[in-house]
Every structure is written in C-alpha cells, then in structure tokens.
Coordinates of C-alpha atoms in Angstrom, one line a residue:
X25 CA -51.4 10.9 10.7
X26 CA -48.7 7.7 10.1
X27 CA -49.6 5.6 7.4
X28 CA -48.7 2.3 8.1
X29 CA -48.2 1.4 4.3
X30 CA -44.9 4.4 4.3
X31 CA -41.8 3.4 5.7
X32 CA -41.2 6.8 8.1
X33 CA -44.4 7.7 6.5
X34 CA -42.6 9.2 3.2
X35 CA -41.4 6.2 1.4
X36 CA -43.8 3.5 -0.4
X37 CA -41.9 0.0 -1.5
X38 CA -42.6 -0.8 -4.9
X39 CA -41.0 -4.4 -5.0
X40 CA -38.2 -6.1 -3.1
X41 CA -34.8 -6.1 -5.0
X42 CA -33.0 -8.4 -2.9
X43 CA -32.4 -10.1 0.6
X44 CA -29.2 -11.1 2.0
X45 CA -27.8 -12.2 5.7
X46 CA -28.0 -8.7 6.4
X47 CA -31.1 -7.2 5.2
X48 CA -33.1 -6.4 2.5
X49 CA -33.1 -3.9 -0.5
X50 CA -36.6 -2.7 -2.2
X51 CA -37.0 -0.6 -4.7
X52 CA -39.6 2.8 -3.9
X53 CA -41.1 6.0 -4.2
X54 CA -40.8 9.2 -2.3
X55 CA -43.9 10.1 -1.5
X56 CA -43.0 13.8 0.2
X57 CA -42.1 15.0 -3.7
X58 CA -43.8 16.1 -6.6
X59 CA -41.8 13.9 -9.2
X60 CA -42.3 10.7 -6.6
X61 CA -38.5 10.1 -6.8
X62 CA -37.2 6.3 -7.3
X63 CA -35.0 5.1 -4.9
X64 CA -33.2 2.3 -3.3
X65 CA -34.0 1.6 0.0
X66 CA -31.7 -0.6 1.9
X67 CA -33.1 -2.4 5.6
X68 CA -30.4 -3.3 7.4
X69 CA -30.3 -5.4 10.8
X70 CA -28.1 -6.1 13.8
X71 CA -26.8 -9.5 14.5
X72 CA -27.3 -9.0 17.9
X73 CA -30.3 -6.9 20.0
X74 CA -28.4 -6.4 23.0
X75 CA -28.8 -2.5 23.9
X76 CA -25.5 -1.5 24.5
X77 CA -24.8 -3.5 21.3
X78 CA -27.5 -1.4 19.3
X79 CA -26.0 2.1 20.7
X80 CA -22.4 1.3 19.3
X81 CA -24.5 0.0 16.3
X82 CA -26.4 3.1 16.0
X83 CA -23.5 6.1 16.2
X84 CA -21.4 3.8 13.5
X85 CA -24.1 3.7 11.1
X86 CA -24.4 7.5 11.6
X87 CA -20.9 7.9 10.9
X88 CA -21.0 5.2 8.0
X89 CA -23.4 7.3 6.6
X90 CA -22.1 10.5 6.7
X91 CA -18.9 8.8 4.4
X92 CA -21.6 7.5 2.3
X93 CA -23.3 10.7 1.7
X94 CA -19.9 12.7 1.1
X95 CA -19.0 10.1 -1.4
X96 CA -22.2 10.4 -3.6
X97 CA -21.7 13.9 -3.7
X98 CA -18.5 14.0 -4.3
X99 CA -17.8 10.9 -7.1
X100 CA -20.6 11.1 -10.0
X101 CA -20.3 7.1 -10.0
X102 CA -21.2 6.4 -6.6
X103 CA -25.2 6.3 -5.8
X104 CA -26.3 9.7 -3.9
X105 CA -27.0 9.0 -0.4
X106 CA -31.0 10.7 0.0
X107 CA -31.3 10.0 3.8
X108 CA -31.1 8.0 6.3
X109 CA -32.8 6.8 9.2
X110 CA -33.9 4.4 11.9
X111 CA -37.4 3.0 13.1
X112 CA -38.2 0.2 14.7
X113 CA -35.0 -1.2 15.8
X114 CA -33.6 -1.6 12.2
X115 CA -31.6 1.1 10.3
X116 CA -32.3 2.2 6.6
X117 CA -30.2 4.1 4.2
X118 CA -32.0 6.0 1.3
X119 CA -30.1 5.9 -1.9
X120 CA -30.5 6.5 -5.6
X121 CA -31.8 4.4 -8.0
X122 CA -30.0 3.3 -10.7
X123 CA -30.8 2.7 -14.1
X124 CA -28.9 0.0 -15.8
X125 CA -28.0 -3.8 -15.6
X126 CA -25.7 -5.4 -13.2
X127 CA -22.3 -6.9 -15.2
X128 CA -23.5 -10.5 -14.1
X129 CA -26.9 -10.0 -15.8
X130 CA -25.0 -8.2 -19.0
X131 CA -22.7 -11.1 -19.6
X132 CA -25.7 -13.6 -19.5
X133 CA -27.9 -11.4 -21.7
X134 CA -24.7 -10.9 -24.6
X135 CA -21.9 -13.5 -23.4
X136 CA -18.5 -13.3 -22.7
X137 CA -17.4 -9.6 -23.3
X138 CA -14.4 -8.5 -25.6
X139 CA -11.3 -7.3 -24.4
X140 CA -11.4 -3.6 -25.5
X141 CA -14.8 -3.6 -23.2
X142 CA -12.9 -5.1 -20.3
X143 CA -10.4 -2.7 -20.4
X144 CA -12.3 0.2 -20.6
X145 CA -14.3 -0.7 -17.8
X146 CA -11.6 -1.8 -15.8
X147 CA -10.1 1.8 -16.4
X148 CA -13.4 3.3 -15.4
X149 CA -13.7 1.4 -11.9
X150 CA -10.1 2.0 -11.4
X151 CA -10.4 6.0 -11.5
X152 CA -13.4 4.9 -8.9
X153 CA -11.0 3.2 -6.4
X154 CA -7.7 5.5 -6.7
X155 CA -10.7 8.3 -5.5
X156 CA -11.6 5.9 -2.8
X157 CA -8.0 5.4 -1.7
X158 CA -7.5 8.9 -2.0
X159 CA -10.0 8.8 1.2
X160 CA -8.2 6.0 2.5
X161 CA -11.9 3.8 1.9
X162 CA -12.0 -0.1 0.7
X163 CA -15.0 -1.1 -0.8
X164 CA -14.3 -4.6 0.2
X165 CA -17.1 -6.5 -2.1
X166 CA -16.5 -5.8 -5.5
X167 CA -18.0 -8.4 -7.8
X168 CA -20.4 -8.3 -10.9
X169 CA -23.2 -8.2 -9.0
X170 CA -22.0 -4.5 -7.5
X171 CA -21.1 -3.3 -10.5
X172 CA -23.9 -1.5 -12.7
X173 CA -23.3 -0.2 -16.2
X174 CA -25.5 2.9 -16.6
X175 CA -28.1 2.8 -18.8
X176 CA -27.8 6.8 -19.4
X177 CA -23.9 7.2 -20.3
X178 CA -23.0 3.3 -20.4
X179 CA -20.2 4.1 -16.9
X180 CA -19.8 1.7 -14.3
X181 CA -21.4 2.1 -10.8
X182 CA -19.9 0.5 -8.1
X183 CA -23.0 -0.1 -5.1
X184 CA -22.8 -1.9 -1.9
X185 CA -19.8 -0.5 0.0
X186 CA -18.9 -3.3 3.0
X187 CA -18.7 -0.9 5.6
X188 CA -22.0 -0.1 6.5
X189 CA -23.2 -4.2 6.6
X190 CA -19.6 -4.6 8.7
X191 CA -21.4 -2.4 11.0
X192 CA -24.5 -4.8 11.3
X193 CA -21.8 -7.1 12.7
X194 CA -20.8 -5.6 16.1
X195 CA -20.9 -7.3 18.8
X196 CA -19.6 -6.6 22.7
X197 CA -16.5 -8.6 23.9
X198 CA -16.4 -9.9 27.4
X199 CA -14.4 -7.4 28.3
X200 CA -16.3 -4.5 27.4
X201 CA -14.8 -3.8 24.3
X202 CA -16.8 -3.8 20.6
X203 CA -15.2 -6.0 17.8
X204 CA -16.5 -7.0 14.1
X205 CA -18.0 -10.3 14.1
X206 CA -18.3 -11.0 10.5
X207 CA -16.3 -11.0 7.5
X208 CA -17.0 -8.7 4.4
X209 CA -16.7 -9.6 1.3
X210 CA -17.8 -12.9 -1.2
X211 CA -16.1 -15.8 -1.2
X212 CA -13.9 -16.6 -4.3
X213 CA -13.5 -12.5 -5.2
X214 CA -12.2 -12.2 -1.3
X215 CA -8.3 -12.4 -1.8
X216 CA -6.7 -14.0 1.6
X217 CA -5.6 -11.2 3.8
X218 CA -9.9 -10.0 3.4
X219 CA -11.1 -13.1 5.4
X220 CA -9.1 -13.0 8.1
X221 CA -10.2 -9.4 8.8
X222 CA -7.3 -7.4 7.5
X223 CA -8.3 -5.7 4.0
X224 CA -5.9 -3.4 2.2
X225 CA -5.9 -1.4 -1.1
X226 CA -4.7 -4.1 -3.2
X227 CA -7.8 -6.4 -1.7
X228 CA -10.3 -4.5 -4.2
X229 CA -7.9 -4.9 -7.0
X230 CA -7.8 -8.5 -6.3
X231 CA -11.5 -8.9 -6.7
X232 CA -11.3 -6.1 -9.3
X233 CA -9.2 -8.8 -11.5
X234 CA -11.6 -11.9 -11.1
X235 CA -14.2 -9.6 -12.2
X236 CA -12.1 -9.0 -15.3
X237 CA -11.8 -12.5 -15.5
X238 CA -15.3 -13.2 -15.5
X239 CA -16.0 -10.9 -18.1
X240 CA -13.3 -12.4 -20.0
X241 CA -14.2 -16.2 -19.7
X242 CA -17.8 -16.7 -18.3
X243 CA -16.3 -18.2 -15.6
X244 CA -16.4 -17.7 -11.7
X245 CA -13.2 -18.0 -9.5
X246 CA -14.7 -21.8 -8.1
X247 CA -14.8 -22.7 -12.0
X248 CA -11.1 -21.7 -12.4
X249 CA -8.5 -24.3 -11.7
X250 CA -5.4 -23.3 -9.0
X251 CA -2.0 -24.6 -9.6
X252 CA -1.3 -26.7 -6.9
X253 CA 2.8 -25.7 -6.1
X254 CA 2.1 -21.8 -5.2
X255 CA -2.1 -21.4 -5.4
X256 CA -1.8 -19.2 -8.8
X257 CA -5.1 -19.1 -10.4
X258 CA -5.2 -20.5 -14.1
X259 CA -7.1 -18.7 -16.2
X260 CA -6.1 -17.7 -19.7
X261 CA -6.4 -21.0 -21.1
X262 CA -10.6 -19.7 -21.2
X263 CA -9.5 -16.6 -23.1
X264 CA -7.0 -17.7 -25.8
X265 CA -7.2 -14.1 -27.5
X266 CA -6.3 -12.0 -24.6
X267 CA -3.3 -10.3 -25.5
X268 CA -0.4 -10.9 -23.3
X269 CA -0.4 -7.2 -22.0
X270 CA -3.9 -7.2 -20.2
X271 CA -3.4 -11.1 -19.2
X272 CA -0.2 -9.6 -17.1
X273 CA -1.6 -7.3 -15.3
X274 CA -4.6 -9.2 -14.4
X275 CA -2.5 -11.5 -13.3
X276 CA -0.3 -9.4 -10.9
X277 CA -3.6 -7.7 -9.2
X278 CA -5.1 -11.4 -8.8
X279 CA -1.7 -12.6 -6.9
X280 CA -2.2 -14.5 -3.6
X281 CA 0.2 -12.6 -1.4
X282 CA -0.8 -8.8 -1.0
X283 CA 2.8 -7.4 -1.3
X284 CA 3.1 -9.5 -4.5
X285 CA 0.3 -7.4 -6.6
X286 CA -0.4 -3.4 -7.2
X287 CA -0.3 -1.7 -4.4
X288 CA -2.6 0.9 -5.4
X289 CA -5.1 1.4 -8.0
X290 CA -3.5 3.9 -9.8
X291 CA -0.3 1.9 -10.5
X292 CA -2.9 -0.7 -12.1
X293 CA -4.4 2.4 -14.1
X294 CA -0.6 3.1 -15.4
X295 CA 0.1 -0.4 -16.0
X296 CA -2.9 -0.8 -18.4
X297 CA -2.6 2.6 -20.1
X298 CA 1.1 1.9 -20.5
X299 CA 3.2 -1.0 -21.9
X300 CA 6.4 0.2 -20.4
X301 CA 4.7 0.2 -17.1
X302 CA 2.9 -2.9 -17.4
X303 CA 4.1 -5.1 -14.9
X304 CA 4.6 -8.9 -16.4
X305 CA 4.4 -12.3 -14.9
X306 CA 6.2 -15.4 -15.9
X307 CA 4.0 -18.5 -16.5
X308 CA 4.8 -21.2 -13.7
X309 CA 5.3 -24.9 -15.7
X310 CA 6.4 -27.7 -13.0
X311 CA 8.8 -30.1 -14.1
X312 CA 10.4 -32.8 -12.6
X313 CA 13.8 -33.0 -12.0
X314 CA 16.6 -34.0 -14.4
X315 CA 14.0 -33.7 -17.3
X316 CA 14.0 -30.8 -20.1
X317 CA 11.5 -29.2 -22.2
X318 CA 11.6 -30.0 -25.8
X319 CA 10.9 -27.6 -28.5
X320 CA 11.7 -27.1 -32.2
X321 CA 13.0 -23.4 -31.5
X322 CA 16.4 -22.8 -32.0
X323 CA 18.6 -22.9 -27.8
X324 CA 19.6 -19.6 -27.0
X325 CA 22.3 -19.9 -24.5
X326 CA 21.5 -17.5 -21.7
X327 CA 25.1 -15.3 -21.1
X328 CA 27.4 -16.8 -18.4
X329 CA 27.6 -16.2 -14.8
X330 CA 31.5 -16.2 -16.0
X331 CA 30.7 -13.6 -18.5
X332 CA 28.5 -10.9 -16.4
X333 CA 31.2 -11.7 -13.6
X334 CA 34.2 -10.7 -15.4
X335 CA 32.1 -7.5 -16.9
X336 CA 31.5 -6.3 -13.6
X337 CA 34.9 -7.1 -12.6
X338 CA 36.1 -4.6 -15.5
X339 CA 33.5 -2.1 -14.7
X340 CA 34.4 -2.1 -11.3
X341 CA 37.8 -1.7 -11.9
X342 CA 37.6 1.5 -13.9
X343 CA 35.7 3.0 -11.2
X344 CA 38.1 2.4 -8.9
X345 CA 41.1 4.0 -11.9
X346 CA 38.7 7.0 -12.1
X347 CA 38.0 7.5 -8.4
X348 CA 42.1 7.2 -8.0
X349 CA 43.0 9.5 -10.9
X350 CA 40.3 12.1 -9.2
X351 CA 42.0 11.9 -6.1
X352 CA 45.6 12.3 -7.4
X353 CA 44.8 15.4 -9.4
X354 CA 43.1 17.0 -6.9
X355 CA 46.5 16.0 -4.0
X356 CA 48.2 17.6 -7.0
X357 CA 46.6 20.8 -7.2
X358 CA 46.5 21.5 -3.2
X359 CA 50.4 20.9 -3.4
X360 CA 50.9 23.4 -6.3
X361 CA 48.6 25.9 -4.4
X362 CA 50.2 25.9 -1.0
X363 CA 51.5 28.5 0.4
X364 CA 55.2 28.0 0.8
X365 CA 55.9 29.5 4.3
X366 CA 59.1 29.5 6.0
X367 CA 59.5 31.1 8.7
X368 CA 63.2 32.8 10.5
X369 CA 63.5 32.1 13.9
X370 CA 65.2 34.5 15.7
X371 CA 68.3 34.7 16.8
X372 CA 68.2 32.9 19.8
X373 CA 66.6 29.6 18.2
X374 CA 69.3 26.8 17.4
X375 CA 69.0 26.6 14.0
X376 CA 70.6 29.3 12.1
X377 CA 69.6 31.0 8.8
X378 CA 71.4 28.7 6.9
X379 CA 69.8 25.7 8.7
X380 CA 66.5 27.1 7.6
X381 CA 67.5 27.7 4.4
X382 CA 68.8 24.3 3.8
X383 CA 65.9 22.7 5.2
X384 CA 63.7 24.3 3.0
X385 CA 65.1 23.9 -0.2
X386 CA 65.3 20.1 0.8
X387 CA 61.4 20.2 1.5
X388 CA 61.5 21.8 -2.1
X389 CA 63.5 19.0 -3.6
X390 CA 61.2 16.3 -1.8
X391 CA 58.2 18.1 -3.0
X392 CA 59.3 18.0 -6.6
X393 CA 59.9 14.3 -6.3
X394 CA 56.7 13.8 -5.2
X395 CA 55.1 16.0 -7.7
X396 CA 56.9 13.7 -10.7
X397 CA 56.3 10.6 -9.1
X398 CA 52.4 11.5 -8.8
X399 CA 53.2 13.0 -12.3
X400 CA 54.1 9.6 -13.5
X401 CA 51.6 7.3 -11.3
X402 CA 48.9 9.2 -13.1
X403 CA 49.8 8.6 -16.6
X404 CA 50.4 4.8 -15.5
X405 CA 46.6 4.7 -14.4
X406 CA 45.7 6.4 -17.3
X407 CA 47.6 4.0 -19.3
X408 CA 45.3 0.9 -17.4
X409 CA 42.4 2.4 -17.8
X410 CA 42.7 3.3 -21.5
X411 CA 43.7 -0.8 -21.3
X412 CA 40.7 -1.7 -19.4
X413 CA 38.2 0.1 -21.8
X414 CA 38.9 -1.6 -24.3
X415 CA 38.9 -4.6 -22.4
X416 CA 35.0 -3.9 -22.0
X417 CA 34.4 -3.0 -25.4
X418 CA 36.2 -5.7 -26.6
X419 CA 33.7 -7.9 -24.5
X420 CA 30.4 -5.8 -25.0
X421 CA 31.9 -6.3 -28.8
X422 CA 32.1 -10.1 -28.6
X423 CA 28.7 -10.4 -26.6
X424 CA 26.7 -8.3 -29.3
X425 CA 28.1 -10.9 -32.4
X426 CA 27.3 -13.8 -29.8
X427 CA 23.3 -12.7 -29.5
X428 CA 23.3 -11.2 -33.2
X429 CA 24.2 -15.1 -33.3
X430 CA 20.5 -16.3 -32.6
X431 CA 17.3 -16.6 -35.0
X432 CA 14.0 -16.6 -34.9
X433 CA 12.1 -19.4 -34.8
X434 CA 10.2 -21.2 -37.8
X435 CA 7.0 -21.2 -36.9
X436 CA 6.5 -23.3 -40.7
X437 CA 8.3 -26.6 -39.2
X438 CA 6.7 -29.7 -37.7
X439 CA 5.4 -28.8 -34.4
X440 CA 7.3 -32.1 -33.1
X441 CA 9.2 -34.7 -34.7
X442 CA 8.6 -38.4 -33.5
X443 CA 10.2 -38.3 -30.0
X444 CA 9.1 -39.8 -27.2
X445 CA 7.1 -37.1 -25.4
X446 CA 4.5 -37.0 -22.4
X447 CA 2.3 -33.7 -23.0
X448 CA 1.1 -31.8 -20.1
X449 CA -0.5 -29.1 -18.7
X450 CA 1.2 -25.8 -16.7
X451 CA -0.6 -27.4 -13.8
X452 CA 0.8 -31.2 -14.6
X453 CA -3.3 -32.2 -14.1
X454 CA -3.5 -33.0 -17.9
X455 CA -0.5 -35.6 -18.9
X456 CA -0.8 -37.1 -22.8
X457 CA 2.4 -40.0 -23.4
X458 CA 3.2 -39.4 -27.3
X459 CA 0.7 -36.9 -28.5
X460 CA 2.7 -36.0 -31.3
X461 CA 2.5 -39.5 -33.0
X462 CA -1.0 -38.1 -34.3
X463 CA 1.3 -36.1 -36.4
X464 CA 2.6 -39.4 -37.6
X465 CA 0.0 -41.9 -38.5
X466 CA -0.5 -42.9 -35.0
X467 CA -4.6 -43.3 -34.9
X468 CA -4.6 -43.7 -31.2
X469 CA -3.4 -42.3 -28.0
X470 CA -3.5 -44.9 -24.7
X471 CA -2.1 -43.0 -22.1
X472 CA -4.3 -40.2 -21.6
X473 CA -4.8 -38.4 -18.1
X474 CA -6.7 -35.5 -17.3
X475 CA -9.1 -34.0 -14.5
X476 CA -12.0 -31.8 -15.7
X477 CA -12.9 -29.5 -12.9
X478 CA -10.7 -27.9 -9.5
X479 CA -10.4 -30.8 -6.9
X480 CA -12.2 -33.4 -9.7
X481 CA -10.9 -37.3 -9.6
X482 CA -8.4 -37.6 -12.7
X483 CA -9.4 -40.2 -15.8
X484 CA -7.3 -42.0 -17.7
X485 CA -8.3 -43.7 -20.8
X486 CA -7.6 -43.1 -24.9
X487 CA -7.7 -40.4 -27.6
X488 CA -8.5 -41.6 -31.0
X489 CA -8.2 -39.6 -33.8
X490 CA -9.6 -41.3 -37.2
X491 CA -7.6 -39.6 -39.7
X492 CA -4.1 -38.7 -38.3
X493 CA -1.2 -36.5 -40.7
X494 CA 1.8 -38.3 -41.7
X495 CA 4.1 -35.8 -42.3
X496 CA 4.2 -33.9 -39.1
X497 CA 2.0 -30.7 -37.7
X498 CA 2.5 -27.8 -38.4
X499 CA 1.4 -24.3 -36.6
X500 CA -2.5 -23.8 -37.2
X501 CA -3.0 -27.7 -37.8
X502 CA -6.7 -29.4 -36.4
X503 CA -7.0 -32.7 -35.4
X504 CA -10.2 -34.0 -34.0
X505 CA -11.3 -37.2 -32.9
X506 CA -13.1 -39.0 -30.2
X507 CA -11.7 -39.7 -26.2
X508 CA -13.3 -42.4 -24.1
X509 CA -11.8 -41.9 -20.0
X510 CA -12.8 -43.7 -17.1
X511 CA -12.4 -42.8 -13.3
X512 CA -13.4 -43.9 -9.9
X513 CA -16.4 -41.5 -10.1
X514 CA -17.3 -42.3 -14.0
X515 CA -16.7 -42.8 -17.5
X516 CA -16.9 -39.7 -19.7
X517 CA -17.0 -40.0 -23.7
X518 CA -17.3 -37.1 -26.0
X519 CA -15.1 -35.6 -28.7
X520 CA -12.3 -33.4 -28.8
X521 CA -9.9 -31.2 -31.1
X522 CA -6.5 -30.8 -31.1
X523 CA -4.5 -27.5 -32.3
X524 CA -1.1 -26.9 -32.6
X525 CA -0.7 -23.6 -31.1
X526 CA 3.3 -23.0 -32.2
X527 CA 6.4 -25.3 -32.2
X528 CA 5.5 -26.4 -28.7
X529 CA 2.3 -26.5 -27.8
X530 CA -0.8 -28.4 -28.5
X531 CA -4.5 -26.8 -27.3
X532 CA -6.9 -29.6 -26.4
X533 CA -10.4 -28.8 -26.6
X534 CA -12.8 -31.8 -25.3
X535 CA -16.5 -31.5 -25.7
X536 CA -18.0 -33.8 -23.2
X537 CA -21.1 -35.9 -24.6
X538 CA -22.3 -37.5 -21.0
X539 CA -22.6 -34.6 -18.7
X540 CA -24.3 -35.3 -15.5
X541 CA -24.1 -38.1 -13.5
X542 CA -22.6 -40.7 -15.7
X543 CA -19.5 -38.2 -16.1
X544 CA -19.1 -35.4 -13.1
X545 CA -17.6 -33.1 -14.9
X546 CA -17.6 -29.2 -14.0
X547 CA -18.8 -28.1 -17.8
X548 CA -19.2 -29.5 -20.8
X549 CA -16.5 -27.6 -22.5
X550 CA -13.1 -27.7 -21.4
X551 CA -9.7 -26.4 -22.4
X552 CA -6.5 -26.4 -21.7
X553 CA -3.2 -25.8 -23.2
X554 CA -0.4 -28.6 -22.9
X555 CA 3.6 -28.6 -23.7
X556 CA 6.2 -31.4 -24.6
X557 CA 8.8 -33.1 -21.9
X558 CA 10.7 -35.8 -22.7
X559 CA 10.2 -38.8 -20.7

C-alpha cells in the first residue's frame, strides 16, 4: 500500500531546504532502512510540459544522473548520488546529506576569513575541478552558497552541479531540434563567455576567484567597483594584508577575457603552490596625457631601446661568425678527405699523359690556394669574433655598473614635499587637489571628489583635518579628521583617516555617519588607496 506522506513511498521530508526557479530541495529520511538515512532530496521541474519536450527532458536527466552518480563515487568531495527517480511529471535526484555550513553562512558567523584559510581552501576545490576537468565536466555555479565545509574533516564540498537544472531548460525549436533555454550560473560569479551559453574550464576558476574574494573582503562582486578603461575588478583595496602572491593569481583567474586567465585548474594549483609559477599582474593606474607620476623614490632609467638593439646586433653577429667558422672547417675537411682521382685516358683520347699530368698538378696548386686562403679567412673571423666578445662583455660590463648604479628607496623621508599634487585613485573615481599639504599645516582640503559605491553619483566637497604635521609624513603616519561632500543625490558627513602607505601613496579610510537616505552610499565603510600626479 502507497502512503501518500512518502515521496515513491520510501522517502519522508523532514523540512524544506530551499526553493529556486527550478525546484525545490528538502531535507529527509529513508524510510526503506534501518538507520533511516538522511538525505537531500532535490525536486526538479521542466520549464515547459510539452510531451515531446518532457521525453528529451527525461533521457538527459537519466544520463545527467548517471555522471552524477559516477562522480560521488569516484571524488570523496562530491555528495553520493543514492537514487534517482521520477513521479508525477517532475524528476528527483537522491543525494547525501551533508554535515557542515555553507562558506556564505561561515563568513557571517566568524567574518572575513584569513589568508592561509583562503588558500587552503582554494587548494582544496582546485584538486576538486582539475578531477572534474579530467572528465571534461564544468560545474558552472560555483559560489559560497555551493560550497560546504565539512563538519567531520573541515574539506570543502562542492553541491549543485549546473548540468542537471540546465536540463530543466529544454525546450523544442521550430524546427524540430532541442536547445537550452536558460543560462546556468549566478550573476556577478558568471564570468562573460558563461552567459551567453559558452562555458569553459577557466569559467569555474573565474567564479572560483570571487569566491576567494569574498572570503577575503566580505564583499560580493556587485559591491566591488570595475575600472571603467578595461572592466578589471578592484578589489584589494578591501584586503590591504593580502600578500602580493595570492592577490596575483586571483587576479589572473578573475580576468574578463577567458584566454587572458588559467586555463586549467591545475595551472592555478601550481601557481599558488609555487612563486616561480605564479603568474603576476600589473596594476592598471589611468593617467592623462603629458602628465607624470610623482614619487620620492629614486628614477631608475629603464635600459635603452639603443642599448638592447645594439646587444642583439652583437649577439647576432657572433652567431652568424660561428655559423661561418662551422661551415669553413667542415668545406675544409671534405677537401682534405677527397679522394684525388685522375684518371688516363687511353690512347686514343686527345689529351696525352702529359696533358693529364699537368692538369692535375694545376688542380693541385689551385687546391692549395684555396686551402690557405680558407686557412687565412678563418683566422680573420676568428680574429672578429674574439673582437666582438668583448664588444659584449664590454657592454654587459657597462650595463651591470649602470643598474649596480640604483638604490633603494627611503622609506624614512616625507611621503611628499609641498608640490602641487591632485591625489587619485587606480580607477581616477577618487581625485584629492593637494592632499599632501596636511603634511604641512594645511587644516583643510577643498577639492575633494569621490564616489562611494559601483555606478554611485560622485561628491565633491572638503576634508578637514584639525591637527595637521608640519614637517612632512612619513611612512606609517595617521591623520584623521572630518569630510562633509555633497552630490546631486545627497550630502554625506562622517569622519575619515588618512595613512601614508609608502613614499607615494596615501590610504583613505571614510567612515560615513548618515547612511541611508540622506547619503546613498553602498556601505558605511569605504576604502581606497590613492597616488600623487602633478597637475
């Protein structure tokens, strides 16, 4: 006898876990075993109920689950696939429950997470998807929310593969032929080539980095500021003590074009585990034309186009002396080696003995001259290359004194001297005329400009900072004060801090005091790093 409170009259729901476009997931028992197994059980439903629609629906979520099954068998951190099956016009998948916490509800429950954790969970998920790629598989939704940390051994679980809700999505083109009407994947961890329908390998490492990102900062990708010239998401100005080696490589899996990241996850793995794999990015800071960057660190002069030209000019030349003296040696030796054969003609040719005779001692003689003039070509080569090498050492000499020539910067001086500087962000979103004159008994700053928050209206307005140095900044320094800015959609007051990061560049830190209405702001806090130009 069916009882109508069992799904397939085995499987009781405890409580509902979620509901999405899609379907539903609860959380149950299985009924048919002694221990009443926990499980997840996930309803999913077609987008359309047209019957040859629900057939094509039907074998792919057969097949979907058959990869499913072979993958939590195979990969102890993917969920086990218990069963699947179909009733009622909607189709279920059976999987195992598990214990733990999602990483979005673990970063609201302890905050921001350090950078050794980050790390070592991004190494974890990335042994996960070089096994997937092995299989040629993209998970295609990787966010917090799929992502559990096991509550048993503390290892990341990646749920939800995109495949199986994809499948949900069919639908029957006018001419006969079945297509994918929807688009896997969340919006913001979805790199570009994802939501126009074309996923590749590096797609999951995309979303794997703004997870990293999230853990990192707190913040979601619509919280993070894009720079406006080539789309490059700005991030590290949340997560000041990231060292530079995890910030690159984050950075080059979170790339906009596909070709322009990892290509697979195991280069990623390498890149982390290794620093002379670690593929580096350069930060991107717009400036107008005809303008410089001023800083207190000593110029080094980048070596001359003149300089590498005539190098290679040198090098190229005793290539082509080497290649040359090869060539004559060996002309040499064949000559030495070769058989000298002269042969009589009879009688009855025209040329008598003595004819031949002659003839081949004047091949003889011309040989010989050969052989010294090839004798003496060679030493003349060897001569200009002998000259050439030290040519090049002369210059790899003279190149080594010139960079032995540079110092390190003093990270001890002013930060600035009294120029006249505009301030701004990488992004050029943040511009401050004269920030430096804090440094300098200057009290207040008019010509402030800043936006707080991606696509916000900028303010302008004033800094004032009550008790300004005199005798310059130095790295470490504090200042802190109070701004008042004003905008077409509000006026936002607060305080804020200013540290001088090194010899050219100033962290502002505002702390917004009228959140809401009054100022429309993103968050309360907000950072950002800025750098001197000269006007």
């Amino acid at each position: 006898m069916s009882n109508p409170n069992l799904l397939t009259n085995r499987y009781r729901i405890i409580q509902q876990l979620g509901s999405g476009g899609f379907g539903d997931t609860f959380l149950a028992e299985d009924t048919h075993l002694p221990s009443s197994r926990t499980c997840v059980i996930k309803r999913l439903r077609p987008m359309n109920n047209n019957l040859q629609v629900y057939q094509i629906v039907k074998e792919r979520f057969q097949r979907e689950a058959a990869i499913l099954e072979d993958l939590g068998n195979s990969h102890g951190q993917i969920p086990t696939l218990f069963a699947y099956f179909e009733e009622q016009g909607q189709f279920y998948l059976v999987q195992e429950y598990i214990q733990g916490e999602t990483l979005s509800n673990l970063l609201k429950r302890q905050g921001k997470l350090r950078e050794d954790a980050v790390q070592k969970i991004l190494l974890e998920l990335l042994e996960i998807l070089e096994y997937l790629q092995g299989k040629r598989i993209i998970h295609r939704d990787i966010k917090p929310d799929n992502i559990i940390i096991r509550q048993s051994d503390q290892l990341p679980i990646l749920i939800d593969f995109g495949a199986v809700r994809e499948t949900m999505g069919t639908v029957v083109s006018s001419g006969g032929n079945s297509t994918n009407s929807i688009v896997i994947g969340t919006p913001g961890f979805m790199p570009p080539e994802q939501s126009i329908g074309r996923p590749v390998f590096s797609s999951d490492l995309y979303a794997l980095g703004l997870t990293a990102i999230y853990l990192l900062t707190g913040r979601v990708p619509q919280e993070l500021e894009t720079n406006p010239l080539d789309g490059e998401i700005l991030w590290r100005q949340y997560a000041l003590n990231v060292s530079p080696a995890l910030a690159n490589v984050i950075d080059q899996s979170i790339k906009a074009q596909a070709n322009q990241r990892f290509a697979t996850a195991q280069l990623m793995r390498q890149a982390l585990q290794g620093p002379s794999k670690m593929a580096t990015t350069k930060p991107f800071l717009p400036a107008p034309q005809k303008q410089k960057v001023v800083t207190n660190k000593p110029v080094v002069t980048p070596k001359s186009n003149n300089q590498i030209f005539y190098l290679f000019k040198i090098t190229f030349t005793a290539v082509i002396i080497a290649m040359t003296l090869l060539g004559g040696w060996a002309f040499f030796f064949r000559d030495q080696q070769e058989p000298q054969n002269i042969v009589s003609k009879p009688d009855q040719t025209e040329k008598s003995i003595t004819e031949i005779e002659s003839e081949s001692q004047n091949n003889q003689d011309d040989k010989q001259n050969k052989i010294e003039q090839q004798e003496q070509d060679l030493k003349e080569k060897e001569r200009q290359l002998q000259q050439a090498q030290q040519e090049l050492a002369e210059k790899e000499r003279q190149l080594e004194q010139f960079e032995k020539q540079t110092v390190e910067p003093n990270n001890n001086r002013p930060s600035s001297g009294q120029e006249n500087l505009v301030w701004r962000s990488k992004s050029n979103l943040t511009r401050i005329a004269n920030l430096n004159q804090i440094c300098f008994g200057t009290t207040t700053i008019s010509s402030v400009k800043t936006v707080f928050g991606y696509e916000k209206t900028p303010l302008t307005g004033t800094i004032t900072i009550p008790s300004a140095q005199t005798a310059g900044c130095t790295n470490g320094d504090t200042l802190q004060g109070n701004f008042e800015l004003s905008g077409n959609t509000g006026n936002c007051v607060g305080t804020i801090k200013i540290t001088w990061q090194n010899n050219s560049n100033a962290l502002i830190q505002w702390n917004i005091d009228n959140l809401g209405s009054a100022c429309p702001a993103s968050t309360r806090d907000w950072s950002i790093n800025t750098y001197p130009v000269e006007f």
